[in-house]
Coordinates of C-alpha atoms and ligand atoms in Angstrom, one line a residue:
M300 CA -4.2 201.7 -95.5
K301 CA -5.6 200.5 -92.2
T302 CA -3.9 198.2 -89.8
V303 CA -5.4 195.4 -87.7
L304 CA -3.7 193.6 -84.9
I305 CA -5.1 190.0 -84.5
T306 CA -4.1 187.9 -81.5
G307 CA -4.0 184.1 -82.1
A308 CA -3.4 184.4 -85.8
T309 CA -1.6 181.0 -85.9
A310 CA -4.8 178.9 -86.2
G311 CA -8.6 178.8 -86.6
I312 CA -10.6 182.1 -86.5
G313 CA -7.5 184.3 -86.1
A314 CA -5.7 182.8 -89.1
A315 CA -8.8 183.0 -91.2
S316 CA -9.3 186.6 -90.1
A317 CA -5.7 187.5 -91.0
R318 CA -6.4 186.2 -94.5
A319 CA -9.7 188.0 -94.8
F320 CA -8.4 191.4 -93.6
A321 CA -5.2 191.1 -95.8
H322 CA -7.3 190.2 -98.9
A323 CA -9.6 193.2 -98.1
G324 CA -6.5 195.5 -98.2
W325 CA -5.7 195.9 -94.5
R326 CA -2.2 195.7 -93.1
V327 CA -2.2 192.8 -90.6
I328 CA -0.1 192.3 -87.4
G329 CA -0.6 188.7 -86.4
T330 CA 0.5 187.2 -83.0
G331 CA 0.6 183.8 -81.4
R332 CA 3.2 181.5 -79.8
R333 CA 3.9 179.3 -82.8
A334 CA 6.4 181.4 -84.8
D335 CA 6.6 178.8 -87.6
R336 CA 2.9 179.2 -88.3
L337 CA 3.3 183.0 -88.4
R338 CA 6.2 182.7 -90.8
D339 CA 4.0 180.5 -93.1
L340 CA 1.3 183.1 -93.0
Q341 CA 3.8 185.8 -93.8
E342 CA 4.9 183.8 -96.9
E343 CA 1.3 183.4 -98.0
L344 CA 0.2 187.0 -97.3
G345 CA 3.4 188.9 -98.1
A346 CA 4.8 192.2 -96.9
Y347 CA 1.5 193.5 -95.5
F348 CA 1.6 190.8 -92.8
L349 CA 3.8 191.4 -89.7
P350 CA 4.4 188.2 -87.6
L351 CA 5.1 188.8 -84.0
S352 CA 5.5 185.8 -81.7
V353 CA 4.1 186.9 -78.3
D354 CA 2.6 184.8 -75.5
M355 CA -0.7 186.2 -74.1
Q356 CA 0.7 185.4 -70.6
D357 CA 3.7 187.7 -71.1
R358 CA 2.6 191.2 -70.1
A359 CA 5.8 192.9 -71.1
G360 CA 5.6 191.2 -74.5
L361 CA 2.0 192.4 -75.0
E362 CA 2.9 195.9 -74.0
S363 CA 5.7 195.9 -76.5
L364 CA 3.0 195.5 -79.2
A365 CA 1.9 199.0 -78.4
K366 CA 5.4 200.4 -79.1
L367 CA 5.8 199.5 -82.7
E368 CA 7.2 202.3 -84.8
G369 CA 7.4 203.3 -88.5
E370 CA 4.8 201.9 -90.9
W371 CA 3.5 199.5 -88.3
S372 CA 3.0 202.2 -85.6
G373 CA -0.7 202.9 -86.1
V374 CA -3.5 200.4 -85.1
D375 CA -7.1 200.9 -86.4
C376 CA -8.5 197.6 -85.2
L377 CA -7.7 195.2 -82.4
I378 CA -9.1 191.7 -82.6
N379 CA -8.7 190.0 -79.2
N380 CA -9.0 186.5 -80.5
A381 CA -6.4 184.4 -78.8
G382 CA -8.0 182.0 -76.3
L383 CA -8.5 178.5 -75.2
A384 CA -10.5 176.3 -72.9
P385 CA -9.4 173.8 -70.3
P386 CA -10.5 170.2 -70.6
M387 CA -14.2 169.7 -69.9
A388 CA -14.4 168.8 -66.2
D389 CA -16.2 169.7 -63.0
L390 CA -14.2 172.3 -61.1
Q391 CA -13.3 169.9 -58.3
D392 CA -11.7 167.5 -60.8
S393 CA -9.8 170.2 -62.8
E394 CA -6.1 170.8 -62.8
W395 CA -5.2 174.2 -61.4
D396 CA -2.4 174.9 -63.9
K397 CA -4.7 174.5 -66.8
L398 CA -7.3 176.8 -65.3
Q399 CA -4.7 179.4 -64.5
T400 CA -3.4 179.3 -68.1
V401 CA -7.0 179.9 -69.4
I402 CA -7.6 182.8 -67.1
D403 CA -4.2 184.3 -67.8
T404 CA -4.8 184.1 -71.6
N405 CA -8.5 184.8 -72.0
V406 CA -8.8 187.5 -69.3
T407 CA -5.5 188.9 -68.0
G408 CA -3.7 189.0 -71.3
L409 CA -6.7 190.4 -73.2
V410 CA -7.1 193.3 -70.6
A411 CA -3.3 194.0 -70.6
L412 CA -3.1 194.2 -74.4
T413 CA -6.3 196.3 -74.8
R414 CA -5.1 198.8 -72.1
A415 CA -1.7 199.1 -73.7
L416 CA -3.2 199.8 -77.2
L417 CA -6.0 202.1 -76.2
P418 CA -4.0 205.4 -76.7
K419 CA -3.3 204.3 -80.3
L420 CA -6.9 203.1 -80.9
I421 CA -8.2 206.4 -79.5
A422 CA -5.9 208.3 -81.8
S423 CA -7.1 206.4 -84.8
Q424 CA -10.8 206.3 -83.6
G425 CA -10.4 202.6 -84.2
S426 CA -12.3 199.5 -83.1
I427 CA -11.9 196.6 -80.7
I428 CA -13.5 193.2 -81.5
N429 CA -13.4 190.7 -78.7
L430 CA -14.0 187.0 -79.1
S431 CA -16.4 185.9 -76.4
S432 CA -18.6 182.8 -76.8
V433 CA -22.1 181.5 -76.4
A434 CA -20.6 180.0 -73.2
A435 CA -20.7 183.5 -71.8
T436 CA -24.5 183.4 -71.6
Y437 CA -25.6 179.7 -71.7
P438 CA -24.1 177.5 -68.9
Y439 CA -23.0 173.9 -69.6
K440 CA -21.6 171.3 -67.3
G441 CA -17.8 171.1 -67.1
G442 CA -17.2 174.5 -68.5
A443 CA -17.4 176.9 -65.5
V444 CA -14.0 178.6 -65.9
Y445 CA -14.1 178.8 -69.7
G446 CA -17.7 180.2 -69.6
A447 CA -16.8 182.7 -66.9
T448 CA -13.7 184.0 -68.8
K449 CA -16.0 184.5 -71.8
A450 CA -18.6 186.2 -69.7
F451 CA -15.8 188.5 -68.6
V452 CA -14.9 189.2 -72.2
R453 CA -18.6 190.1 -73.0
Q454 CA -19.1 192.4 -70.0
F455 CA -15.6 193.9 -70.4
S456 CA -16.6 194.8 -74.0
L457 CA -19.9 196.4 -73.1
M458 CA -18.5 198.4 -70.2
L459 CA -15.4 199.5 -72.1
R460 CA -17.8 201.2 -74.5
N461 CA -18.8 203.5 -71.6
D462 CA -15.2 204.3 -70.8
L463 CA -14.7 205.2 -74.5
A464 CA -17.8 207.3 -74.9
G465 CA -17.0 210.3 -77.0
T466 CA -13.7 208.9 -78.4
G467 CA -15.2 207.4 -81.5
V468 CA -13.7 204.0 -80.6
R469 CA -16.1 201.1 -81.2
V470 CA -16.2 197.9 -79.2
T471 CA -17.9 194.6 -80.2
S472 CA -18.4 191.3 -78.4
I473 CA -18.5 188.3 -80.9
E474 CA -20.2 185.3 -79.4
P475 CA -19.9 182.2 -81.5
G476 CA -21.2 178.7 -80.9
M477 CA -19.5 175.7 -82.4
A478 CA -16.8 176.5 -85.0
E479 CA -14.5 173.8 -86.3
T480 CA -10.9 175.0 -85.4
E481 CA -8.1 173.6 -83.3
F482 CA -10.1 174.7 -80.2
T483 CA -11.5 171.2 -79.3
L484 CA -8.1 169.6 -80.1
V485 CA -6.4 171.9 -77.6
R486 CA -9.2 171.4 -75.1
N487 CA -8.9 167.6 -75.4
G488 CA -5.1 167.6 -75.1
G489 CA -4.6 166.7 -78.8
D490 CA -7.1 163.9 -79.2
Q491 CA -8.0 164.3 -82.9
A492 CA -10.5 161.5 -83.0
A493 CA -12.5 163.1 -80.1
S494 CA -12.4 166.5 -81.9
D495 CA -13.6 165.0 -85.2
A496 CA -16.4 163.1 -83.4
L497 CA -17.7 166.3 -81.8
Y498 CA -18.1 168.0 -85.2
D499 CA -19.3 164.9 -87.1
G500 CA -22.7 165.5 -88.7
I501 CA -23.1 169.0 -87.1
D502 CA -22.0 171.2 -90.1
P503 CA -20.2 173.5 -87.6
M504 CA -19.3 177.0 -88.5
T505 CA -16.0 177.4 -90.2
P506 CA -13.2 179.8 -89.3
E507 CA -14.0 181.6 -92.6
D508 CA -17.6 182.2 -91.4
L509 CA -16.4 184.0 -88.4
A510 CA -13.6 185.8 -90.3
E511 CA -16.2 187.2 -92.7
T512 CA -18.4 188.4 -89.8
I513 CA -15.5 190.0 -88.0
L514 CA -14.4 191.8 -91.2
W515 CA -18.0 193.0 -91.7
V516 CA -18.1 194.3 -88.1
A517 CA -14.8 196.2 -88.6
S518 CA -16.0 197.6 -91.9
R519 CA -19.2 199.2 -90.6
P520 CA -19.3 203.0 -91.0
P521 CA -18.0 205.0 -88.0
H522 CA -21.4 206.0 -86.7
L523 CA -22.5 202.3 -86.2
N524 CA -21.4 200.2 -83.3
I525 CA -22.3 196.5 -83.2
N526 CA -22.4 195.9 -79.5
A527 CA -22.7 192.1 -79.5
L528 CA -23.2 189.4 -82.1
E529 CA -24.2 185.8 -81.3
L530 CA -23.8 183.1 -84.0
M531 CA -24.4 179.4 -84.1
P532 CA -24.4 176.6 -86.6
T533 CA -28.0 175.8 -87.6
R534 CA -27.6 172.3 -86.1
Q535 CA -26.6 173.7 -82.7
N536 CA -29.3 174.5 -80.1
W537 CA -29.5 175.3 -76.4
A538 CA -29.5 172.6 -73.8
G539 CA -32.6 172.4 -71.6
F540 CA -32.6 172.8 -67.8
A541 CA -31.2 169.9 -65.8
T542 CA -32.7 168.4 -62.7
N543 CA -31.3 165.7 -60.3
R544 CA -33.9 163.6 -58.6
K545 CA -33.6 162.5 -55.0
A546 CA -33.2 158.7 -54.6
Ligands
NAP761 N1 -14.1 177.3 -82.0 C1 -15.2 177.6 -81.3 O1 -16.1 176.8 -81.3 C2 -15.3 178.8 -80.5 C3 -16.5 179.2 -80.0 C4 -16.6 180.4 -79.3 C5 -15.5 181.2 -79.1 N2 -14.3 180.8 -79.6 C6 -13.2 181.7 -79.2 O2 -12.6 182.1 -80.5 C7 -11.2 182.3 -80.2 C8 -10.3 181.6 -81.2 O3 -10.4 180.3 -81.1 P1 -10.3 179.2 -82.2 O4 -11.6 178.5 -82.2 O5 -9.9 179.8 -83.5 O6 -9.2 178.2 -81.6 P2 -7.8 177.7 -82.1 O7 -7.9 177.2 -83.5 O8 -7.3 176.8 -81.1 O9 -6.9 179.0 -82.1 C9 -6.6 179.7 -80.9 C10 -5.5 180.7 -81.1 O10 -5.2 181.3 -79.8 C11 -3.8 181.4 -79.7 N3 -3.4 181.3 -78.3 C12 -3.8 180.4 -77.4 N4 -3.1 180.6 -76.2 C13 -2.2 181.6 -76.5 C14 -1.2 182.2 -75.7 N5 -0.9 181.8 -74.4 N6 -0.5 183.2 -76.3 C15 -0.7 183.5 -77.5 N7 -1.7 183.0 -78.3 C16 -2.4 182.0 -77.8 C17 -3.3 180.2 -80.5 O11 -1.9 180.4 -80.9 P3 -0.7 179.6 -80.3 O12 -1.1 178.3 -79.8 O13 0.2 179.6 -81.5 O14 -0.1 180.5 -79.3 C18 -4.2 180.2 -81.7 O15 -3.7 181.0 -82.7 C19 -10.9 181.9 -78.8 O16 -10.9 183.1 -77.9 C20 -12.1 181.0 -78.4 O17 -12.4 181.0 -77.1 C21 -14.2 179.7 -80.3

């Protein structure tokens, strides 16, 4: 039986992935800060789900995830999913603490956890699936720090493949557009109406769409590495170039 470690399993894409992997016969280690949500998921998924409440900003906590023993000691797949975006704002109008939290979570925590788990992933010839975003590639106003963290995740994924050449470990960057999760609620500071308005009439992707894709990536045969995968709802497109005219 294979084991997957999914960060950010308390909501959205991570929770849907925990369900998808568990239903496909994987053992699932799920992390996140909200212990109550992890307990609910354990009740739903049973003994093959191990809930571990760890904050991505706690390096020691992340490193402890690499020291599990017994039946949970092996890891065949790491899904670096936990992440968030600061409120949409120009950099000069952004609150530093919110930016710092995003960088610490999306970048620093992701690197720390990956580094700590690599010996186990090399031993299992496992795979690493990182949640980047279309924001890594396509700039939009008010999202500089978020987009830059996701560009880091994309490039980290591609370059890590070179470090891991010959080990059999596979690395994938998943780059979704709009998926309806708690992402916008978190970004908007809990404004449910604003979140609902963003998705209204768009038919956004669902967490299950992404979970199915992630499970598919993890289930490819060992000789096949999906380097990067970009997905969007059919109703989402790219913004055009912007200009600003002189008065
Ligand atoms: N939804 C989209 O449109 C979209 C598009 C592109 C990429 N993505 C990426 O997909 C990933 C999952 O997002 P989602 O849409 O599923 O959002 P979500 O519903 O808000 O879920 C985010 C998850 O990240 C966890 N998390 C956030 N900060 C954390 C921290 N400091 N420590 C531990 N866990 C933390 C949350 O758990 P706790 O709050 O319980 O800690 C939660 O489980 C993110 O990396 C996001 O950037 C999302």
